[in-house]
mmCIF file of N, CA and C in Angstrom:
data_model
loop_
_atom_site.group_PDB
_atom_site.id
_atom_site.type_symbol
_atom_site.label_atom_id
_atom_site.label_comp_id
_atom_site.label_asym_id
_atom_site.label_seq_id
_atom_site.Cartn_x
_atom_site.Cartn_y
_atom_site.Cartn_z
ATOM 1 N N MET A 1 -53.124 89.727 -14.819
ATOM 2 C CA MET A 1 -52.142 89.435 -15.846
ATOM 3 C C MET A 1 -52.838 88.747 -17.017
ATOM 4 N N LYS A 2 -52.609 89.242 -18.186
ATOM 5 C CA LYS A 2 -53.249 88.719 -19.392
ATOM 6 C C LYS A 2 -52.561 87.424 -19.830
ATOM 7 N N ALA A 3 -53.348 86.429 -20.200
ATOM 8 C CA ALA A 3 -52.784 85.166 -20.686
ATOM 9 C C ALA A 3 -52.086 85.395 -22.022
ATOM 10 N N GLN A 4 -50.939 84.758 -22.193
ATOM 11 C CA GLN A 4 -50.195 84.907 -23.452
ATOM 12 C C GLN A 4 -50.926 84.168 -24.565
ATOM 13 N N GLN A 5 -51.098 84.855 -25.695
ATOM 14 C CA GLN A 5 -51.792 84.255 -26.820
ATOM 15 C C GLN A 5 -50.815 83.463 -27.673
ATOM 16 N N LYS A 6 -51.304 82.381 -28.237
ATOM 17 C CA LYS A 6 -50.485 81.603 -29.169
ATOM 18 C C LYS A 6 -50.467 82.302 -30.517
ATOM 19 N N TRP A 7 -49.358 82.175 -31.215
ATOM 20 C CA TRP A 7 -49.215 82.777 -32.538
ATOM 21 C C TRP A 7 -50.071 82.012 -33.533
ATOM 22 N N ASP A 8 -50.815 82.733 -34.326
ATOM 23 C CA ASP A 8 -51.675 82.142 -35.348
ATOM 24 C C ASP A 8 -51.080 82.458 -36.718
ATOM 25 N N PRO A 9 -50.653 81.436 -37.487
ATOM 26 C CA PRO A 9 -50.030 81.700 -38.784
ATOM 27 C C PRO A 9 -50.964 82.393 -39.772
ATOM 28 N N ARG A 10 -52.258 82.389 -39.495
ATOM 29 C CA ARG A 10 -53.202 83.068 -40.386
ATOM 30 C C ARG A 10 -53.308 84.553 -40.070
ATOM 31 N N ALA A 11 -52.620 84.993 -39.035
ATOM 32 C CA ALA A 11 -52.758 86.368 -38.562
ATOM 33 C C ALA A 11 -52.327 87.403 -39.591
ATOM 34 N N ASN A 12 -51.473 87.041 -40.507
ATOM 35 C CA ASN A 12 -51.004 88.035 -41.483
ATOM 36 C C ASN A 12 -51.804 88.012 -42.780
ATOM 37 N N ILE A 13 -52.829 87.204 -42.864
ATOM 38 C CA ILE A 13 -53.596 87.097 -44.108
ATOM 39 C C ILE A 13 -54.209 88.438 -44.491
ATOM 40 N N GLY A 14 -54.806 89.140 -43.552
ATOM 41 C CA GLY A 14 -55.401 90.439 -43.863
ATOM 42 C C GLY A 14 -54.372 91.429 -44.369
ATOM 43 N N LEU A 15 -53.234 91.503 -43.709
ATOM 44 C CA LEU A 15 -52.165 92.393 -44.146
ATOM 45 C C LEU A 15 -51.656 91.976 -45.517
ATOM 46 N N ARG A 16 -51.460 90.684 -45.701
ATOM 47 C CA ARG A 16 -50.986 90.182 -46.992
ATOM 48 C C ARG A 16 -51.939 90.596 -48.109
ATOM 49 N N ASP A 17 -53.222 90.468 -47.861
ATOM 50 C CA ASP A 17 -54.210 90.838 -48.873
ATOM 51 C C ASP A 17 -54.239 92.344 -49.114
ATOM 52 N N GLN A 18 -54.041 93.132 -48.064
ATOM 53 C CA GLN A 18 -54.076 94.591 -48.203
ATOM 54 C C GLN A 18 -52.914 95.123 -49.031
ATOM 55 N N ILE A 19 -51.736 94.585 -48.821
ATOM 56 C CA ILE A 19 -50.566 95.154 -49.503
ATOM 57 C C ILE A 19 -50.101 94.322 -50.691
ATOM 58 N N GLY A 20 -50.822 93.258 -51.007
ATOM 59 C CA GLY A 20 -50.545 92.523 -52.233
ATOM 60 C C GLY A 20 -49.422 91.513 -52.151
ATOM 61 N N LEU A 21 -49.071 91.082 -50.960
ATOM 62 C CA LEU A 21 -48.019 90.071 -50.847
ATOM 63 C C LEU A 21 -48.535 88.719 -51.309
ATOM 64 N N GLU A 22 -47.675 87.975 -51.957
ATOM 65 C CA GLU A 22 -48.037 86.638 -52.405
ATOM 66 C C GLU A 22 -46.942 85.671 -52.003
ATOM 67 N N LEU A 23 -47.320 84.432 -51.778
ATOM 68 C CA LEU A 23 -46.332 83.404 -51.500
ATOM 69 C C LEU A 23 -45.579 83.089 -52.782
ATOM 70 N N PHE A 24 -44.322 82.685 -52.637
ATOM 71 C CA PHE A 24 -43.498 82.380 -53.802
ATOM 72 C C PHE A 24 -44.085 81.205 -54.570
ATOM 73 N N ASN A 25 -44.174 81.362 -55.884
ATOM 74 C CA ASN A 25 -44.665 80.312 -56.762
ATOM 75 C C ASN A 25 -43.575 80.063 -57.801
ATOM 76 N N GLY A 26 -42.882 78.941 -57.674
ATOM 77 C CA GLY A 26 -41.765 78.633 -58.557
ATOM 78 C C GLY A 26 -42.136 78.575 -60.023
ATOM 79 N N GLN A 27 -43.313 78.045 -60.333
ATOM 80 C CA GLN A 27 -43.727 77.955 -61.733
ATOM 81 C C GLN A 27 -43.976 79.337 -62.326
ATOM 82 N N GLU A 28 -44.590 80.207 -61.554
ATOM 83 C CA GLU A 28 -44.823 81.572 -62.036
ATOM 84 C C GLU A 28 -43.504 82.319 -62.196
ATOM 85 N N PHE A 29 -42.578 82.090 -61.274
ATOM 86 C CA PHE A 29 -41.264 82.723 -61.386
ATOM 87 C C PHE A 29 -40.561 82.248 -62.655
ATOM 88 N N ASP A 30 -40.606 80.951 -62.921
ATOM 89 C CA ASP A 30 -39.967 80.415 -64.132
ATOM 90 C C ASP A 30 -40.580 81.016 -65.400
ATOM 91 N N LYS A 31 -41.904 81.205 -65.404
ATOM 92 C CA LYS A 31 -42.559 81.842 -66.562
ATOM 93 C C LYS A 31 -42.048 83.268 -66.741
ATOM 94 N N TRP A 32 -41.927 83.981 -65.629
ATOM 95 C CA TRP A 32 -41.447 85.360 -65.681
ATOM 96 C C TRP A 32 -40.003 85.400 -66.191
ATOM 97 N N VAL A 33 -39.146 84.512 -65.689
ATOM 98 C CA VAL A 33 -37.749 84.467 -66.144
ATOM 99 C C VAL A 33 -37.695 84.200 -67.640
ATOM 100 N N SER A 34 -38.547 83.304 -68.130
ATOM 101 C CA SER A 34 -38.516 82.937 -69.551
ATOM 102 C C SER A 34 -38.865 84.112 -70.470
ATOM 103 N N LYS A 35 -39.517 85.129 -69.941
ATOM 104 C CA LYS A 35 -39.837 86.315 -70.744
ATOM 105 C C LYS A 35 -38.611 87.201 -70.969
ATOM 106 N N ALA A 36 -37.602 87.068 -70.130
ATOM 107 C CA ALA A 36 -36.349 87.843 -70.235
ATOM 108 C C ALA A 36 -36.610 89.345 -70.315
ATOM 109 N N THR A 37 -37.493 89.831 -69.445
ATOM 110 C CA THR A 37 -37.852 91.251 -69.472
ATOM 111 C C THR A 37 -37.560 91.974 -68.159
ATOM 112 N N ALA A 38 -36.766 91.379 -67.290
ATOM 113 C CA ALA A 38 -36.450 92.048 -66.021
ATOM 114 C C ALA A 38 -35.650 93.311 -66.304
ATOM 115 N N PRO A 39 -36.058 94.428 -65.735
ATOM 116 C CA PRO A 39 -35.311 95.667 -65.977
ATOM 117 C C PRO A 39 -34.033 95.703 -65.141
ATOM 118 N N ALA A 40 -33.076 96.477 -65.592
ATOM 119 C CA ALA A 40 -31.865 96.701 -64.799
ATOM 120 C C ALA A 40 -32.183 97.711 -63.705
ATOM 121 N N ILE A 41 -31.552 97.548 -62.571
ATOM 122 C CA ILE A 41 -31.579 98.575 -61.539
ATOM 123 C C ILE A 41 -30.442 99.519 -61.904
ATOM 124 N N GLU A 42 -30.786 100.753 -62.239
ATOM 125 C CA GLU A 42 -29.801 101.677 -62.810
ATOM 126 C C GLU A 42 -28.541 101.810 -61.969
ATOM 127 N N SER A 43 -28.699 101.928 -60.652
ATOM 128 C CA SER A 43 -27.520 102.094 -59.801
ATOM 129 C C SER A 43 -26.643 100.843 -59.816
ATOM 130 N N SER A 44 -27.254 99.670 -59.922
ATOM 131 C CA SER A 44 -26.470 98.429 -59.998
ATOM 132 C C SER A 44 -25.711 98.342 -61.313
ATOM 133 N N LEU A 45 -26.358 98.723 -62.405
ATOM 134 C CA LEU A 45 -25.690 98.708 -63.703
ATOM 135 C C LEU A 45 -24.527 99.701 -63.718
ATOM 136 N N LYS A 46 -24.739 100.873 -63.159
ATOM 137 C CA LYS A 46 -23.673 101.874 -63.107
ATOM 138 C C LYS A 46 -22.493 101.353 -62.289
ATOM 139 N N PHE A 47 -22.783 100.769 -61.140
ATOM 140 C CA PHE A 47 -21.731 100.204 -60.290
ATOM 141 C C PHE A 47 -20.987 99.095 -61.032
ATOM 142 N N TYR A 48 -21.725 98.237 -61.698
ATOM 143 C CA TYR A 48 -21.152 97.142 -62.486
ATOM 144 C C TYR A 48 -20.186 97.688 -63.537
ATOM 145 N N GLU A 49 -20.623 98.705 -64.271
ATOM 146 C CA GLU A 49 -19.780 99.294 -65.315
ATOM 147 C C GLU A 49 -18.534 99.949 -64.724
ATOM 148 N N GLU A 50 -18.670 100.588 -63.556
ATOM 149 C CA GLU A 50 -17.513 101.205 -62.908
ATOM 150 C C GLU A 50 -16.502 100.152 -62.470
ATOM 151 N N VAL A 51 -16.999 99.047 -61.928
ATOM 152 C CA VAL A 51 -16.113 97.959 -61.488
ATOM 153 C C VAL A 51 -15.364 97.377 -62.685
ATOM 154 N N LEU A 52 -16.067 97.138 -63.783
ATOM 155 C CA LEU A 52 -15.402 96.657 -64.999
ATOM 156 C C LEU A 52 -14.372 97.668 -65.492
ATOM 157 N N GLY A 53 -14.729 98.940 -65.447
ATOM 158 C CA GLY A 53 -13.835 99.995 -65.893
ATOM 159 C C GLY A 53 -12.558 100.082 -65.077
ATOM 160 N N LEU A 54 -12.617 99.640 -63.831
ATOM 161 C CA LEU A 54 -11.429 99.618 -62.975
ATOM 162 C C LEU A 54 -10.561 98.393 -63.233
ATOM 163 N N GLY A 55 -11.034 97.511 -64.116
ATOM 164 C CA GLY A 55 -10.247 96.345 -64.489
ATOM 165 C C GLY A 55 -10.530 95.077 -63.705
ATOM 166 N N PHE A 56 -11.570 95.083 -62.892
ATOM 167 C CA PHE A 56 -11.907 93.888 -62.126
ATOM 168 C C PHE A 56 -12.654 92.882 -63.000
ATOM 169 N N LYS A 57 -12.490 91.616 -62.697
ATOM 170 C CA LYS A 57 -13.266 90.546 -63.322
ATOM 171 C C LYS A 57 -14.539 90.387 -62.497
ATOM 172 N N VAL A 58 -15.668 90.267 -63.170
ATOM 173 C CA VAL A 58 -16.947 90.160 -62.470
ATOM 174 C C VAL A 58 -17.542 88.779 -62.703
ATOM 175 N N PHE A 59 -17.954 88.162 -61.603
ATOM 176 C CA PHE A 59 -18.650 86.879 -61.636
ATOM 177 C C PHE A 59 -20.081 87.141 -61.196
ATOM 178 N N LEU A 60 -21.038 86.666 -61.970
ATOM 179 C CA LEU A 60 -22.446 86.793 -61.618
ATOM 180 C C LEU A 60 -22.898 85.445 -61.079
ATOM 181 N N LEU A 61 -23.272 85.422 -59.816
ATOM 182 C CA LEU A 61 -23.662 84.197 -59.125
ATOM 183 C C LEU A 61 -25.127 84.325 -58.742
ATOM 184 N N THR A 62 -25.969 83.503 -59.350
ATOM 185 C CA THR A 62 -27.408 83.604 -59.147
ATOM 186 C C THR A 62 -28.005 82.274 -58.704
ATOM 187 N N GLY A 63 -29.152 82.367 -58.075
ATOM 188 C CA GLY A 63 -29.893 81.173 -57.692
ATOM 189 C C GLY A 63 -30.762 80.630 -58.810
ATOM 190 N N ARG A 64 -30.745 81.273 -59.966
ATOM 191 C CA ARG A 64 -31.516 80.756 -61.102
ATOM 192 C C ARG A 64 -30.941 79.425 -61.571
ATOM 193 N N ALA A 65 -31.800 78.632 -62.196
ATOM 194 C CA ALA A 65 -31.409 77.300 -62.657
ATOM 195 C C ALA A 65 -30.574 77.368 -63.932
ATOM 196 N N GLU A 66 -29.690 76.414 -64.071
ATOM 197 C CA GLU A 66 -28.851 76.304 -65.277
ATOM 198 C C GLU A 66 -29.715 76.278 -66.538
ATOM 199 N N ALA A 67 -30.893 75.683 -66.452
ATOM 200 C CA ALA A 67 -31.796 75.624 -67.610
ATOM 201 C C ALA A 67 -32.243 77.019 -68.058
ATOM 202 N N GLN A 68 -32.056 78.019 -67.210
ATOM 203 C CA GLN A 68 -32.460 79.387 -67.538
ATOM 204 C C GLN A 68 -31.289 80.237 -68.040
ATOM 205 N N ARG A 69 -30.170 79.609 -68.351
ATOM 206 C CA ARG A 69 -28.969 80.344 -68.767
ATOM 207 C C ARG A 69 -29.227 81.228 -69.988
ATOM 208 N N SER A 70 -29.825 80.674 -71.019
ATOM 209 C CA SER A 70 -30.011 81.417 -72.264
ATOM 210 C C SER A 70 -30.875 82.660 -72.060
ATOM 211 N N THR A 71 -32.027 82.497 -71.405
ATOM 212 C CA THR A 71 -32.902 83.654 -71.210
ATOM 213 C C THR A 71 -32.289 84.648 -70.229
ATOM 214 N N THR A 72 -31.577 84.149 -69.231
ATOM 215 C CA THR A 72 -30.916 85.046 -68.283
ATOM 216 C C THR A 72 -29.841 85.862 -68.990
ATOM 217 N N THR A 73 -29.040 85.202 -69.821
ATOM 218 C CA THR A 73 -28.002 85.898 -70.586
ATOM 219 C C THR A 73 -28.623 86.922 -71.528
ATOM 220 N N ASP A 74 -29.675 86.524 -72.236
ATOM 221 C CA ASP A 74 -30.361 87.454 -73.143
ATOM 222 C C ASP A 74 -30.870 88.677 -72.389
ATOM 223 N N ASN A 75 -31.478 88.446 -71.224
ATOM 224 C CA ASN A 75 -32.021 89.539 -70.426
ATOM 225 C C ASN A 75 -30.903 90.467 -69.941
ATOM 226 N N LEU A 76 -29.818 89.887 -69.443
ATOM 227 C CA LEU A 76 -28.693 90.703 -68.974
ATOM 228 C C LEU A 76 -28.126 91.561 -70.098
ATOM 229 N N HIS A 77 -27.931 90.955 -71.257
ATOM 230 C CA HIS A 77 -27.415 91.713 -72.406
ATOM 231 C C HIS A 77 -28.376 92.833 -72.812
ATOM 232 N N ALA A 78 -29.664 92.531 -72.822
ATOM 233 C CA ALA A 78 -30.663 93.512 -73.264
ATOM 234 C C ALA A 78 -30.694 94.758 -72.382
ATOM 235 N N VAL A 79 -30.365 94.601 -71.101
ATOM 236 C CA VAL A 79 -30.422 95.751 -70.192
ATOM 237 C C VAL A 79 -29.043 96.354 -69.914
ATOM 238 N N GLY A 80 -28.003 95.848 -70.597
ATOM 239 C CA GLY A 80 -26.704 96.502 -70.520
ATOM 240 C C GLY A 80 -25.604 95.788 -69.777
ATOM 241 N N PHE A 81 -25.884 94.639 -69.199
ATOM 242 C CA PHE A 81 -24.828 93.890 -68.507
ATOM 243 C C PHE A 81 -24.092 93.025 -69.523
ATOM 244 N N ARG A 82 -22.799 93.282 -69.663
ATOM 245 C CA ARG A 82 -21.977 92.529 -70.617
ATOM 246 C C ARG A 82 -20.583 92.350 -70.027
ATOM 247 N N ASN A 83 -19.795 91.517 -70.669
ATOM 248 C CA ASN A 83 -18.364 91.374 -70.373
ATOM 249 C C ASN A 83 -18.042 90.822 -68.988
ATOM 250 N N TRP A 84 -18.942 90.034 -68.414
ATOM 251 C CA TRP A 84 -18.615 89.385 -67.151
ATOM 252 C C TRP A 84 -17.642 88.244 -67.418
ATOM 253 N N GLU A 85 -16.957 87.844 -66.387
ATOM 254 C CA GLU A 85 -16.006 86.737 -66.484
ATOM 255 C C GLU A 85 -16.745 85.403 -66.542
ATOM 256 N N LYS A 86 -17.777 85.269 -65.683
ATOM 257 C CA LYS A 86 -18.506 84.005 -65.632
ATOM 258 C C LYS A 86 -19.891 84.240 -65.030
ATOM 259 N N LEU A 87 -20.887 83.585 -65.614
ATOM 260 C CA LEU A 87 -22.248 83.574 -65.087
ATOM 261 C C LEU A 87 -22.467 82.194 -64.478
ATOM 262 N N ILE A 88 -22.729 82.153 -63.173
ATOM 263 C CA ILE A 88 -22.868 80.887 -62.455
ATOM 264 C C ILE A 88 -24.325 80.711 -62.050
ATOM 265 N N LEU A 89 -24.930 79.611 -62.514
ATOM 266 C CA LEU A 89 -26.318 79.290 -62.190
ATOM 267 C C LEU A 89 -26.368 77.946 -61.468
ATOM 268 N N ARG A 90 -27.482 77.672 -60.812
ATOM 269 C CA ARG A 90 -27.634 76.420 -60.054
ATOM 270 C C ARG A 90 -27.735 75.226 -60.989
ATOM 271 N N GLY A 91 -26.850 74.266 -60.771
ATOM 272 C CA GLY A 91 -26.926 73.004 -61.489
ATOM 273 C C GLY A 91 -27.911 72.067 -60.803
ATOM 274 N N LEU A 92 -28.137 70.918 -61.395
ATOM 275 C CA LEU A 92 -29.083 69.953 -60.820
ATOM 276 C C LEU A 92 -28.698 69.537 -59.410
ATOM 277 N N ASP A 93 -27.402 69.446 -59.129
ATOM 278 C CA ASP A 93 -26.937 69.034 -57.803
ATOM 279 C C ASP A 93 -27.038 70.147 -56.763
ATOM 280 N N ASP A 94 -27.367 71.342 -57.190
ATOM 281 C CA ASP A 94 -27.385 72.493 -56.282
ATOM 282 C C ASP A 94 -28.760 72.832 -55.731
ATOM 283 N N HIS A 95 -29.810 72.259 -56.268
ATOM 284 C CA HIS A 95 -31.163 72.709 -55.929
ATOM 285 C C HIS A 95 -31.596 72.409 -54.499
ATOM 286 N N GLU A 96 -31.005 71.424 -53.866
ATOM 287 C CA GLU A 96 -31.390 71.100 -52.492
ATOM 288 C C GLU A 96 -30.575 71.877 -51.465
ATOM 289 N N LYS A 97 -29.580 72.623 -51.907
ATOM 290 C CA LYS A 97 -28.721 73.385 -50.993
ATOM 291 C C LYS A 97 -29.395 74.700 -50.628
ATOM 292 N N THR A 98 -29.120 75.162 -49.412
ATOM 293 C CA THR A 98 -29.591 76.500 -49.056
ATOM 294 C C THR A 98 -28.855 77.513 -49.919
ATOM 295 N N ALA A 99 -29.414 78.704 -50.029
ATOM 296 C CA ALA A 99 -28.772 79.747 -50.836
ATOM 297 C C ALA A 99 -27.378 80.066 -50.311
ATOM 298 N N THR A 100 -27.226 80.151 -48.990
ATOM 299 C CA THR A 100 -25.915 80.467 -48.417
ATOM 300 C C THR A 100 -24.912 79.360 -48.701
ATOM 301 N N ALA A 101 -25.319 78.100 -48.539
ATOM 302 C CA ALA A 101 -24.403 76.978 -48.802
ATOM 303 C C ALA A 101 -24.012 76.932 -50.276
ATOM 304 N N TYR A 102 -24.984 77.088 -51.153
ATOM 305 C CA TYR A 102 -24.719 77.069 -52.597
ATOM 306 C C TYR A 102 -23.759 78.183 -52.996
ATOM 307 N N LYS A 103 -24.038 79.395 -52.556
ATOM 308 C CA LYS A 103 -23.204 80.529 -52.966
ATOM 309 C C LYS A 103 -21.817 80.461 -52.337
ATOM 310 N N SER A 104 -21.722 79.959 -51.110
ATOM 311 C CA SER A 104 -20.404 79.770 -50.487
ATOM 312 C C SER A 104 -19.576 78.768 -51.281
ATOM 313 N N GLU A 105 -20.205 77.678 -51.681
ATOM 314 C CA GLU A 105 -19.508 76.653 -52.466
ATOM 315 C C GLU A 105 -18.999 77.226 -53.790
ATOM 316 N N LYS A 106 -19.827 77.999 -54.449
ATOM 317 C CA LYS A 106 -19.426 78.572 -55.741
ATOM 318 C C LYS A 106 -18.326 79.619 -55.565
ATOM 319 N N ARG A 107 -18.386 80.404 -54.483
ATOM 320 C CA ARG A 107 -17.295 81.350 -54.221
ATOM 321 C C ARG A 107 -15.999 80.601 -53.941
ATOM 322 N N SER A 108 -16.090 79.477 -53.243
ATOM 323 C CA SER A 108 -14.892 78.654 -52.996
ATOM 324 C C SER A 108 -14.294 78.164 -54.304
ATOM 325 N N GLU A 109 -15.144 77.796 -55.258
ATOM 326 C CA GLU A 109 -14.652 77.357 -56.567
ATOM 327 C C GLU A 109 -13.950 78.504 -57.298
ATOM 328 N N ILE A 110 -14.489 79.705 -57.186
ATOM 329 C CA ILE A 110 -13.861 80.872 -57.816
ATOM 330 C C ILE A 110 -12.466 81.085 -57.224
ATOM 331 N N VAL A 111 -12.366 81.039 -55.905
ATOM 332 C CA VAL A 111 -11.069 81.189 -55.237
ATOM 333 C C VAL A 111 -10.145 80.040 -55.633
ATOM 334 N N GLY A 112 -10.687 78.830 -55.716
ATOM 335 C CA GLY A 112 -9.901 77.668 -56.130
ATOM 336 C C GLY A 112 -9.350 77.796 -57.540
ATOM 337 N N ASP A 113 -10.016 78.588 -58.362
ATOM 338 C CA ASP A 113 -9.543 78.839 -59.729
ATOM 339 C C ASP A 113 -8.486 79.940 -59.782
ATOM 340 N N GLY A 114 -8.094 80.443 -58.608
ATOM 341 C CA GLY A 114 -7.010 81.420 -58.557
ATOM 342 C C GLY A 114 -7.433 82.869 -58.434
ATOM 343 N N TYR A 115 -8.716 83.128 -58.271
ATOM 344 C CA TYR A 115 -9.191 84.504 -58.121
ATOM 345 C C TYR A 115 -9.264 84.873 -56.642
ATOM 346 N N ARG A 116 -9.188 86.156 -56.367
ATOM 347 C CA ARG A 116 -9.375 86.681 -55.019
ATOM 348 C C ARG A 116 -10.650 87.511 -55.051
ATOM 349 N N ILE A 117 -11.531 87.285 -54.114
ATOM 350 C CA ILE A 117 -12.799 88.014 -54.082
ATOM 351 C C ILE A 117 -12.589 89.306 -53.295
ATOM 352 N N VAL A 118 -12.561 90.409 -54.027
ATOM 353 C CA VAL A 118 -12.305 91.715 -53.430
ATOM 354 C C VAL A 118 -13.606 92.357 -52.963
ATOM 355 N N GLY A 119 -14.651 92.248 -53.757
ATOM 356 C CA GLY A 119 -15.932 92.842 -53.413
ATOM 357 C C GLY A 119 -17.075 91.917 -53.771
ATOM 358 N N ASN A 120 -18.144 92.045 -53.027
ATOM 359 C CA ASN A 120 -19.320 91.207 -53.238
ATOM 360 C C ASN A 120 -20.541 92.073 -52.959
ATOM 361 N N TRP A 121 -21.529 92.044 -53.865
ATOM 362 C CA TRP A 121 -22.753 92.776 -53.578
ATOM 363 C C TRP A 121 -23.947 91.927 -53.947
ATOM 364 N N GLY A 122 -25.018 92.132 -53.165
ATOM 365 C CA GLY A 122 -26.243 91.385 -53.406
ATOM 366 C C GLY A 122 -27.385 91.946 -52.590
ATOM 367 N N ASP A 123 -28.588 91.538 -52.945
ATOM 368 C CA ASP A 123 -29.776 92.043 -52.260
ATOM 369 C C ASP A 123 -30.274 91.107 -51.166
ATOM 370 N N GLN A 124 -29.607 89.994 -50.969
ATOM 371 C CA GLN A 124 -29.983 89.036 -49.934
ATOM 372 C C GLN A 124 -28.768 88.760 -49.049
ATOM 373 N N TRP A 125 -29.003 88.538 -47.763
ATOM 374 C CA TRP A 125 -27.877 88.203 -46.888
ATOM 375 C C TRP A 125 -27.217 86.911 -47.339
ATOM 376 N N SER A 126 -27.975 86.015 -47.954
ATOM 377 C CA SER A 126 -27.388 84.764 -48.454
ATOM 378 C C SER A 126 -26.381 85.019 -49.568
ATOM 379 N N ASP A 127 -26.427 86.198 -50.191
ATOM 380 C CA ASP A 127 -25.431 86.565 -51.203
ATOM 381 C C ASP A 127 -24.090 86.891 -50.556
ATOM 382 N N LEU A 128 -24.119 87.288 -49.300
ATOM 383 C CA LEU A 128 -22.938 87.838 -48.648
ATOM 384 C C LEU A 128 -22.368 86.961 -47.542
ATOM 385 N N LEU A 129 -23.197 86.120 -46.944
ATOM 386 C CA LEU A 129 -22.755 85.299 -45.822
ATOM 387 C C LEU A 129 -22.052 84.032 -46.288
ATOM 388 N N GLY A 130 -21.364 83.377 -45.365
ATOM 389 C CA GLY A 130 -20.648 82.150 -45.685
ATOM 390 C C GLY A 130 -19.217 82.459 -46.087
ATOM 391 N N TYR A 131 -18.510 81.428 -46.463
ATOM 392 C CA TYR A 131 -17.084 81.572 -46.803
ATOM 393 C C TYR A 131 -16.822 81.022 -48.186
ATOM 394 N N PRO A 132 -15.840 81.513 -48.895
ATOM 395 C CA PRO A 132 -14.984 82.628 -48.490
ATOM 396 C C PRO A 132 -15.724 83.949 -48.612
ATOM 397 N N MET A 133 -15.280 84.885 -47.815
ATOM 398 C CA MET A 133 -15.884 86.218 -47.836
ATOM 399 C C MET A 133 -15.003 87.151 -48.650
ATOM 400 N N SER A 134 -15.574 88.258 -49.048
ATOM 401 C CA SER A 134 -14.821 89.262 -49.802
ATOM 402 C C SER A 134 -14.196 90.266 -48.833
ATOM 403 N N ASN A 135 -13.307 91.096 -49.371
ATOM 404 C CA ASN A 135 -12.747 92.182 -48.565
ATOM 405 C C ASN A 135 -13.828 93.187 -48.191
ATOM 406 N N ARG A 136 -14.751 93.446 -49.126
ATOM 407 C CA ARG A 136 -15.847 94.386 -48.906
ATOM 408 C C ARG A 136 -17.141 93.752 -49.394
ATOM 409 N N SER A 137 -18.208 93.957 -48.628
ATOM 410 C CA SER A 137 -19.529 93.476 -49.025
ATOM 411 C C SER A 137 -20.491 94.652 -49.053
ATOM 412 N N PHE A 138 -21.396 94.627 -50.023
ATOM 413 C CA PHE A 138 -22.368 95.693 -50.195
ATOM 414 C C PHE A 138 -23.760 95.073 -50.237
ATOM 415 N N LYS A 139 -24.568 95.345 -49.212
ATOM 416 C CA LYS A 139 -25.927 94.810 -49.139
ATOM 417 C C LYS A 139 -26.881 95.822 -49.760
ATOM 418 N N LEU A 140 -27.533 95.413 -50.829
ATOM 419 C CA LEU A 140 -28.511 96.259 -51.508
ATOM 420 C C LEU A 140 -29.886 96.041 -50.888
ATOM 421 N N PRO A 141 -30.709 97.063 -50.813
ATOM 422 C CA PRO A 141 -32.047 96.883 -50.248
ATOM 423 C C PRO A 141 -32.942 96.078 -51.187
ATOM 424 N N ASN A 142 -33.817 95.298 -50.604
ATOM 425 C CA ASN A 142 -34.822 94.576 -51.378
ATOM 426 C C ASN A 142 -36.079 94.461 -50.525
ATOM 427 N N PRO A 143 -37.044 95.344 -50.726
ATOM 428 C CA PRO A 143 -38.269 95.297 -49.935
ATOM 429 C C PRO A 143 -39.267 94.248 -50.425
ATOM 430 N N MET A 144 -38.950 93.551 -51.510
ATOM 431 C CA MET A 144 -39.915 92.640 -52.124
ATOM 432 C C MET A 144 -39.884 91.227 -51.560
ATOM 433 N N TYR A 145 -38.690 90.699 -51.255
ATOM 434 C CA TYR A 145 -38.624 89.327 -50.762
ATOM 435 C C TYR A 145 -37.333 89.085 -50.002
ATOM 436 N N PHE A 146 -37.338 87.995 -49.222
ATOM 437 C CA PHE A 146 -36.191 87.591 -48.423
ATOM 438 C C PHE A 146 -35.939 86.111 -48.666
ATOM 439 N N ILE A 147 -34.682 85.758 -48.920
ATOM 440 C CA ILE A 147 -34.299 84.357 -49.087
ATOM 441 C C ILE A 147 -33.495 83.952 -47.870
ATOM 442 N N ALA A 148 -33.966 82.941 -47.168
ATOM 443 C CA ALA A 148 -33.267 82.480 -45.958
ATOM 444 C C ALA A 148 -32.086 81.615 -46.310
#
């Protein structure tokens, strides 16, 4: 019987180097956000426009910081996202919360303002989990990163 080997956290270094994976760097991400050049995902923009066309109010709930509101808004407008009801970004009091806790709290505020959440879509499970939940949830694929 072969002895069980202990897991070595360095074991994925070779794979990481081969396929170009990098650890998250908040400062580099902030620099990228400040450029306001993120492209739209065509299918997401089309879905967004269809939802607006059906008369639904759309709330954009992101983990980006409130300090990034201007560049985020500029970027969204530049790629075709317009006419949302509200863009919700992380305030100073939100940065220590997990993504699921933060987004659940903000969805609760939306419901508290008298709205009913009919549909919810996102590329992370933290976009969809927690309460309140929507009638329908749509999980988009994201092969680039995972937020716990």
